[in-house]
Tab-separated table of C-alpha atoms and ligand atoms in Angstrom:
chain	number	residue	atom	x	y	z
A	1	UNK	CA	72.269	120.944	155.656
A	2	UNK	CA	74.692	121.370	152.763
A	3	UNK	CA	74.134	123.320	149.545
A	4	UNK	CA	76.816	122.760	146.945
A	5	UNK	CA	77.768	122.481	143.276
A	6	UNK	CA	80.130	119.561	143.738
A	7	UNK	CA	78.734	117.323	140.974
A	8	UNK	CA	78.783	117.191	137.158
A	9	UNK	CA	77.166	120.337	135.706
A	10	UNK	CA	77.032	122.052	139.117
A	11	UNK	CA	77.141	125.860	139.371
A	12	UNK	CA	76.144	127.872	142.454
A	13	UNK	CA	77.515	130.097	145.145
A	14	UNK	CA	75.811	130.139	148.550
A	15	UNK	CA	75.393	133.680	149.902
A	16	UNK	CA	73.456	133.402	153.161
A	17	UNK	CA	70.546	131.774	154.954
A	18	UNK	CA	67.868	133.674	156.864
A	19	UNK	CA	65.459	131.214	158.495
A	20	UNK	CA	63.844	129.340	155.574
A	21	UNK	CA	65.206	131.659	152.893
A	22	UNK	CA	68.382	130.572	151.136
A	23	UNK	CA	70.170	133.255	149.097
A	24	UNK	CA	72.235	132.148	146.120
A	25	UNK	CA	74.042	133.455	143.072
A	26	UNK	CA	75.375	131.709	139.979
A	27	UNK	CA	78.904	131.934	138.655
A	28	UNK	CA	79.740	133.488	135.260
A	29	UNK	CA	82.969	131.575	134.656
A	30	UNK	CA	84.424	132.488	131.281
A	31	UNK	CA	81.369	134.211	129.851
A	32	UNK	CA	81.791	137.817	128.830
A	33	UNK	CA	78.208	138.933	128.750
A	34	UNK	CA	76.216	139.466	131.910
A	35	UNK	CA	73.455	137.167	130.728
A	36	UNK	CA	74.658	133.950	132.283
A	37	UNK	CA	71.418	132.436	133.504
A	38	UNK	CA	72.741	128.949	134.187
A	39	UNK	CA	72.668	127.488	137.686
A	40	UNK	CA	72.493	124.002	139.185
A	41	UNK	CA	72.929	122.943	142.799
A	42	UNK	CA	72.494	120.073	145.222
A	43	UNK	CA	70.836	120.197	148.639
A	44	UNK	CA	71.709	117.515	151.163
A	45	UNK	CA	70.313	117.009	154.637
A	46	UNK	CA	67.117	119.046	154.264
A	47	UNK	CA	64.613	116.185	154.614
A	48	UNK	CA	61.286	117.369	156.020
A	49	UNK	CA	62.003	121.090	155.544
A	50	UNK	CA	60.312	123.661	153.332
A	51	UNK	CA	62.837	126.144	151.967
A	52	UNK	CA	62.721	129.158	149.655
A	53	UNK	CA	65.644	129.432	147.254
A	54	UNK	CA	66.307	132.988	146.105
A	55	UNK	CA	68.686	133.821	143.256
A	56	UNK	CA	70.067	137.341	143.049
A	57	UNK	CA	68.865	137.644	139.444
A	58	UNK	CA	65.631	136.708	137.700
A	59	UNK	CA	66.886	133.380	136.473
A	60	UNK	CA	63.985	131.171	137.631
A	61	UNK	CA	61.509	129.900	135.066
A	62	UNK	CA	57.706	129.850	135.150
A	63	UNK	CA	57.530	126.249	136.385
A	64	UNK	CA	59.970	126.738	139.240
A	65	UNK	CA	63.238	124.801	139.238
A	66	UNK	CA	64.019	121.599	137.445
A	67	UNK	CA	64.411	118.846	140.045
A	68	UNK	CA	66.162	115.488	139.985
A	69	UNK	CA	67.357	112.801	142.389
A	70	UNK	CA	69.779	111.077	139.999
A	71	UNK	CA	70.953	113.740	137.461
A	72	UNK	CA	69.324	111.600	134.758
A	73	UNK	CA	65.567	112.086	135.183
A	74	UNK	CA	64.233	115.622	135.597
A	75	UNK	CA	60.877	117.320	136.141
A	76	UNK	CA	59.641	120.739	137.331
A	77	UNK	CA	59.059	121.686	140.974
A	78	UNK	CA	56.022	123.753	139.870
A	79	UNK	CA	56.749	126.066	142.799
A	80	UNK	CA	57.890	129.379	141.389
A	81	UNK	CA	57.629	132.221	143.909
A	82	UNK	CA	58.620	134.863	141.386
A	83	UNK	CA	61.128	135.205	138.551
A	84	UNK	CA	64.042	134.922	140.996
A	85	UNK	CA	62.843	132.367	143.541
A	86	UNK	CA	61.183	129.013	144.089
A	87	UNK	CA	60.224	126.929	147.097
A	88	UNK	CA	60.580	123.240	147.796
A	89	UNK	CA	59.219	120.931	150.470
A	90	UNK	CA	61.606	118.049	151.034
A	91	UNK	CA	59.989	114.704	151.786
A	92	UNK	CA	60.934	112.814	154.951
A	93	UNK	CA	63.384	110.644	153.011
A	94	UNK	CA	64.610	113.235	150.495
A	95	UNK	CA	68.181	113.571	151.681
A	96	UNK	CA	69.774	114.607	148.405
A	97	UNK	CA	68.009	116.660	145.742
A	98	UNK	CA	69.349	118.454	142.668
A	99	UNK	CA	67.823	121.694	141.389
A	100	UNK	CA	68.620	123.539	138.167
A	101	UNK	CA	67.591	126.355	135.877
A	102	UNK	CA	66.083	123.873	133.434
A	103	UNK	CA	65.882	120.134	132.752
A	104	UNK	CA	69.585	119.309	132.664
A	105	UNK	CA	71.037	116.887	130.201
A	106	UNK	CA	74.187	115.545	131.851
A	107	UNK	CA	77.075	113.378	130.648
A	108	UNK	CA	75.572	110.640	132.883
A	109	UNK	CA	72.362	110.780	130.876
A	110	UNK	CA	74.322	110.591	127.621
A	111	UNK	CA	76.220	107.525	128.874
A	112	UNK	CA	72.949	105.888	129.908
A	113	UNK	CA	71.546	106.449	126.408
A	114	UNK	CA	74.606	105.062	124.648
A	115	UNK	CA	74.692	101.989	126.914
A	116	UNK	CA	71.018	101.355	126.352
A	117	UNK	CA	71.343	101.570	122.570
A	118	UNK	CA	74.610	99.625	122.483
A	119	UNK	CA	76.474	102.550	120.919
A	120	UNK	CA	80.211	102.659	121.541
A	121	UNK	CA	81.521	106.229	121.808
A	122	UNK	CA	85.103	107.123	120.984
A	123	UNK	CA	87.349	110.071	121.769
A	124	UNK	CA	87.104	112.585	118.915
A	125	UNK	CA	89.676	114.905	120.522
A	126	UNK	CA	91.010	116.123	123.841
A	127	UNK	CA	89.341	119.254	125.183
A	128	UNK	CA	91.375	122.307	126.205
A	129	UNK	CA	91.271	120.926	129.759
A	130	UNK	CA	92.359	117.477	128.626
A	131	UNK	CA	89.030	115.647	128.762
A	132	UNK	CA	88.234	112.894	126.277
A	133	UNK	CA	85.468	114.470	124.152
A	134	UNK	CA	82.998	111.773	123.087
A	135	UNK	CA	81.650	111.243	119.583
A	136	UNK	CA	79.919	108.294	117.967
A	137	UNK	CA	78.668	106.974	114.657
A	138	UNK	CA	75.435	105.161	113.943
A	139	UNK	CA	73.881	103.709	110.830
A	140	UNK	CA	75.408	102.930	107.480
A	141	UNK	CA	75.014	104.261	103.995
A	142	UNK	CA	76.653	106.620	101.580
A	143	UNK	CA	74.992	109.844	102.735
A	144	UNK	CA	76.693	111.566	105.656
A	145	UNK	CA	74.802	113.413	108.362
A	146	UNK	CA	76.484	115.389	111.158
A	147	UNK	CA	74.604	116.116	114.366
A	148	UNK	CA	75.843	118.201	117.248
A	149	UNK	CA	74.670	119.884	120.400
A	150	UNK	CA	76.019	121.929	123.291
A	151	UNK	CA	78.164	124.286	121.249
A	152	UNK	CA	76.687	126.369	124.055
A	153	UNK	CA	77.186	124.331	127.211
A	154	UNK	CA	74.108	125.555	129.095
A	155	UNK	CA	71.591	124.605	126.389
A	156	UNK	CA	70.341	121.235	127.616
A	157	UNK	CA	67.094	121.182	125.577
A	158	UNK	CA	69.274	120.633	122.516
A	159	UNK	CA	70.591	117.415	124.053
A	160	UNK	CA	67.148	116.067	124.936
A	161	UNK	CA	66.059	116.674	121.334
A	162	UNK	CA	69.252	115.049	120.067
A	163	UNK	CA	68.485	111.995	122.241
A	164	UNK	CA	65.082	111.713	120.564
A	165	UNK	CA	66.626	112.042	117.132
A	166	UNK	CA	69.126	109.253	117.946
A	167	UNK	CA	66.440	106.990	119.426
A	168	UNK	CA	64.216	107.451	116.382
A	169	UNK	CA	67.030	106.892	113.903
A	170	UNK	CA	68.198	103.808	115.849
A	171	UNK	CA	64.751	102.236	115.574
A	172	UNK	CA	63.894	103.482	112.080
A	173	UNK	CA	66.944	104.741	110.144
A	174	UNK	CA	66.898	107.234	107.304
A	175	UNK	CA	67.695	105.148	104.245
A	176	UNK	CA	71.298	104.919	103.050
A	177	UNK	CA	72.647	107.360	105.643
A	178	UNK	CA	75.186	107.275	108.437
A	179	UNK	CA	75.287	109.767	111.276
A	180	UNK	CA	78.322	111.227	113.010
A	181	UNK	CA	77.424	112.790	116.349
A	182	UNK	CA	79.347	115.143	118.617
A	183	UNK	CA	76.774	115.322	121.397
A	184	UNK	CA	78.510	117.765	123.745
A	185	UNK	CA	80.792	120.048	121.754
A	186	UNK	CA	81.757	122.236	124.734
A	187	UNK	CA	82.386	119.148	126.851
A	188	UNK	CA	84.447	121.024	129.440
A	189	UNK	CA	81.706	123.603	129.854
A	190	UNK	CA	78.932	121.023	130.153
A	191	UNK	CA	80.868	118.958	132.696
A	192	UNK	CA	81.889	121.946	134.807
A	193	UNK	CA	78.466	123.614	134.749
A	194	UNK	CA	79.357	126.674	132.727
A	195	UNK	CA	77.135	128.929	130.676
A	196	UNK	CA	79.358	128.489	127.616
A	197	UNK	CA	77.434	130.969	125.496
A	198	UNK	CA	79.360	134.215	124.867
A	199	UNK	CA	82.660	132.856	126.059
A	200	UNK	CA	85.680	135.101	125.983
A	201	UNK	CA	87.010	135.738	123.299
A	202	UNK	CA	84.277	133.843	121.441
A	203	UNK	CA	82.229	130.704	122.051
A	204	UNK	CA	82.288	127.353	120.255
A	205	UNK	CA	79.569	128.386	117.820
A	206	UNK	CA	81.583	131.380	116.638
A	207	UNK	CA	84.707	129.301	116.063
A	208	UNK	CA	84.199	128.000	112.507
A	209	UNK	CA	87.163	130.050	111.341
A	210	UNK	CA	90.604	129.283	109.909
A	211	UNK	CA	92.356	129.751	113.222
A	212	UNK	CA	89.784	127.882	115.316
A	213	UNK	CA	90.642	127.859	119.036
A	214	UNK	CA	88.541	124.891	120.205
A	215	UNK	CA	89.758	121.326	119.491
A	216	UNK	CA	86.147	120.102	119.230
A	217	UNK	CA	85.379	122.504	116.356
A	218	UNK	CA	88.621	121.542	114.595
A	219	UNK	CA	87.637	117.879	114.996
A	220	UNK	CA	84.233	118.470	113.363
A	221	UNK	CA	85.819	120.359	110.462
A	222	UNK	CA	88.469	117.632	110.131
A	223	UNK	CA	85.837	114.911	110.033
A	224	UNK	CA	83.920	116.728	107.290
A	225	UNK	CA	86.994	117.717	105.286
A	226	UNK	CA	87.159	114.773	102.884
A	227	UNK	CA	83.466	113.855	102.807
A	228	UNK	CA	80.278	115.051	101.218
A	229	UNK	CA	78.011	116.075	104.076
A	230	UNK	CA	74.349	115.853	103.104
A	231	UNK	CA	72.856	117.255	106.311
A	232	UNK	CA	74.330	119.092	109.277
A	233	UNK	CA	72.108	119.848	112.240
A	234	UNK	CA	73.024	121.668	115.444
A	235	UNK	CA	70.618	121.543	118.398
A	236	UNK	CA	70.421	124.585	120.693
A	237	UNK	CA	68.190	126.382	123.172
A	238	UNK	CA	67.394	130.089	123.207
A	239	UNK	CA	67.992	132.632	125.963
A	240	UNK	CA	66.130	132.916	129.241
A	241	UNK	CA	62.594	134.292	128.818
A	242	UNK	CA	63.098	137.007	126.230
A	243	UNK	CA	61.533	137.440	122.803
A	244	UNK	CA	60.760	134.120	121.130
A	245	UNK	CA	62.693	132.144	123.744
A	246	UNK	CA	59.619	130.177	124.839
A	247	UNK	CA	59.230	128.785	121.300
A	248	UNK	CA	60.727	126.172	119.030
A	249	UNK	CA	62.319	127.723	115.952
A	250	UNK	CA	64.817	127.320	113.160
A	251	UNK	CA	67.633	129.795	112.574
A	252	UNK	CA	67.789	130.210	108.809
A	253	UNK	CA	70.857	131.208	106.847
A	254	UNK	CA	71.388	132.787	103.428
A	255	UNK	CA	68.382	134.282	101.591
A	256	UNK	CA	69.140	132.168	98.509
A	257	UNK	CA	68.458	129.005	100.552
A	258	UNK	CA	64.980	130.063	101.653
A	259	UNK	CA	63.180	127.468	99.513
A	260	UNK	CA	65.088	124.661	101.270
A	261	UNK	CA	64.281	126.027	104.695
A	262	UNK	CA	60.632	126.516	103.736
A	263	UNK	CA	60.438	122.949	102.515
A	264	UNK	CA	61.971	121.519	105.680
A	265	UNK	CA	59.985	123.771	108.001
A	266	UNK	CA	56.664	122.669	106.493
A	267	UNK	CA	57.630	119.014	106.942
A	268	UNK	CA	58.769	119.592	110.537
A	269	UNK	CA	55.595	121.533	111.349
A	270	UNK	CA	53.545	118.580	110.124
A	271	UNK	CA	55.505	116.132	112.313
A	272	UNK	CA	55.565	118.336	115.431
A	273	UNK	CA	52.895	118.818	118.103
A	274	UNK	CA	50.933	116.273	120.118
A	275	UNK	CA	53.430	114.285	122.210
A	276	UNK	CA	56.207	116.488	120.803
A	277	UNK	CA	56.668	120.232	121.168
A	278	UNK	CA	54.736	122.256	118.623
A	279	UNK	CA	56.904	123.980	116.038
A	280	UNK	CA	55.504	126.887	114.020
A	281	UNK	CA	57.735	128.332	111.310
A	282	UNK	CA	56.373	131.812	111.890
A	283	UNK	CA	58.820	132.020	114.812
A	284	UNK	CA	61.857	131.191	112.647
A	285	UNK	CA	64.728	133.659	112.576
A	286	UNK	CA	65.253	134.753	108.993
A	287	UNK	CA	68.672	135.307	107.437
A	288	UNK	CA	70.355	138.623	108.146
A	289	UNK	CA	67.632	139.717	110.542
A	290	UNK	CA	68.916	141.177	113.822
A	291	UNK	CA	71.839	139.152	115.227
A	292	UNK	CA	71.487	136.399	112.625
A	293	UNK	CA	74.228	137.420	110.224
A	294	UNK	CA	75.285	135.105	107.414
A	295	UNK	CA	78.870	136.119	108.128
A	296	UNK	CA	78.860	134.856	111.736
A	297	UNK	CA	81.104	131.764	111.744
A	298	UNK	CA	78.642	129.272	113.225
A	299	UNK	CA	78.332	125.537	112.593
A	300	UNK	CA	75.338	126.114	110.302
A	301	UNK	CA	77.000	128.987	108.419
A	302	UNK	CA	80.017	126.763	107.815
A	303	UNK	CA	78.019	123.840	106.438
A	304	UNK	CA	75.590	126.022	104.469
A	305	UNK	CA	78.509	127.479	102.522
A	306	UNK	CA	79.648	124.009	101.445
A	307	UNK	CA	78.218	122.920	98.073
A	308	UNK	CA	77.792	119.314	99.264
A	309	UNK	CA	75.314	120.205	102.001
A	310	UNK	CA	71.594	119.898	101.216
A	311	UNK	CA	70.506	121.376	104.516
A	312	UNK	CA	72.329	122.792	107.520
A	313	UNK	CA	70.406	124.375	110.307
A	314	UNK	CA	70.268	125.396	113.932
A	315	UNK	CA	67.205	124.210	115.806
A	316	UNK	CA	66.389	126.234	118.903
A	317	UNK	CA	64.160	124.530	121.468
A	318	UNK	CA	62.877	126.430	124.473
A	319	UNK	CA	63.819	125.667	128.077
A	320	UNK	CA	60.219	126.104	129.254
A	321	UNK	CA	57.634	126.560	126.504
A	322	UNK	CA	54.164	127.842	127.287
A	323	UNK	CA	51.231	126.380	129.224
A	324	UNK	CA	49.767	124.996	125.980
A	325	UNK	CA	53.162	123.817	124.691
A	326	UNK	CA	55.112	122.984	127.806
A	327	UNK	CA	58.536	121.430	128.061
A	328	UNK	CA	59.000	118.022	129.683
A	329	UNK	CA	61.852	115.592	129.154
A	330	UNK	CA	59.504	113.278	127.269
A	331	UNK	CA	58.182	116.039	124.996
A	332	UNK	CA	61.719	117.169	124.171
A	333	UNK	CA	62.700	113.607	123.281
A	334	UNK	CA	59.582	113.297	121.118
A	335	UNK	CA	60.532	116.551	119.401
A	336	UNK	CA	63.776	114.879	118.359
A	337	UNK	CA	61.796	111.914	117.063
A	338	UNK	CA	59.573	114.273	115.044
A	339	UNK	CA	62.662	116.063	113.730
A	340	UNK	CA	64.151	112.755	112.550
A	341	UNK	CA	60.960	111.855	110.682
A	342	UNK	CA	60.834	115.339	109.118
A	343	UNK	CA	64.434	114.975	107.946
A	344	UNK	CA	63.544	111.570	106.487
A	345	UNK	CA	60.575	113.218	104.716
A	346	UNK	CA	62.935	115.896	103.381
A	347	UNK	CA	65.281	113.307	101.911
A	348	UNK	CA	62.375	111.745	100.032
A	349	UNK	CA	60.500	114.895	98.987
B	401	LIG	ZN1	73.025	128.197	121.413
């Protein structure tokens, strides 16, 4: 049997095995704060066995691990032992299985989506490690929308929601708009399986400053420099099981923009729920409450301070949800579809 992280988005360190108990830890890699919950590993050669996987921290969600056989389709094992462990019974022909903290959204999945929709990505910049960072444009029209995700590499729910937004727009565009998308801003971090949030000295979503250190952030600012940007949306996921982290919420900026946020939130509430995750604006983070400072140089702060922008926001979508509002890949995608319709409503309201 082999347990490893030798695949895109992989992150694990094997500690020891005692009979059916496998002890593991995740790697921090570049993150300053000791809150790096991200892990993802592959098990090969365990067909027919039942094993207990035990992390050294409480980084396992209520529905067990996310599980996949192809790094594209993911579901829950539904086999949580406690907040730090889960079990899995490998079928007789299950020779290679991937497990992760949450439903991963990998570069392979992104490529599958773009192929399916006939979207041709291009290289928006080279990452610090020399990778070709993908971006793409869809639609046509005079109003510019910017969409992004994975400013924090570990926040896959943002990507699932972005996929839904792209699918919905592709089938039913918002009138007279074009969309520029940077789907995986911290492309190095996503590919290498890093937490990404709270990077040293700061992460990608604290880099909207004059002396930006990340080429991807510079590329977004460059793109927007000579255009009017009507809407700028950044898709994220909250922390691991603290506070409102099992909810869907909007991070609002600037008290003087409250009426815009209220207007959008009501429209998104009306479109959410059912096949999509339920969004309730009572969980929104209000401007200048707690950590949400209007001075923090985030993507949404940057665009909200531009006079051309009608709405810039961060959408946070939970890794897990709750039993009555539970995350699945399909429900995350449908949340993106609902978000697209709400944005369309906003443009018409
Ligand atoms: Zn984030």
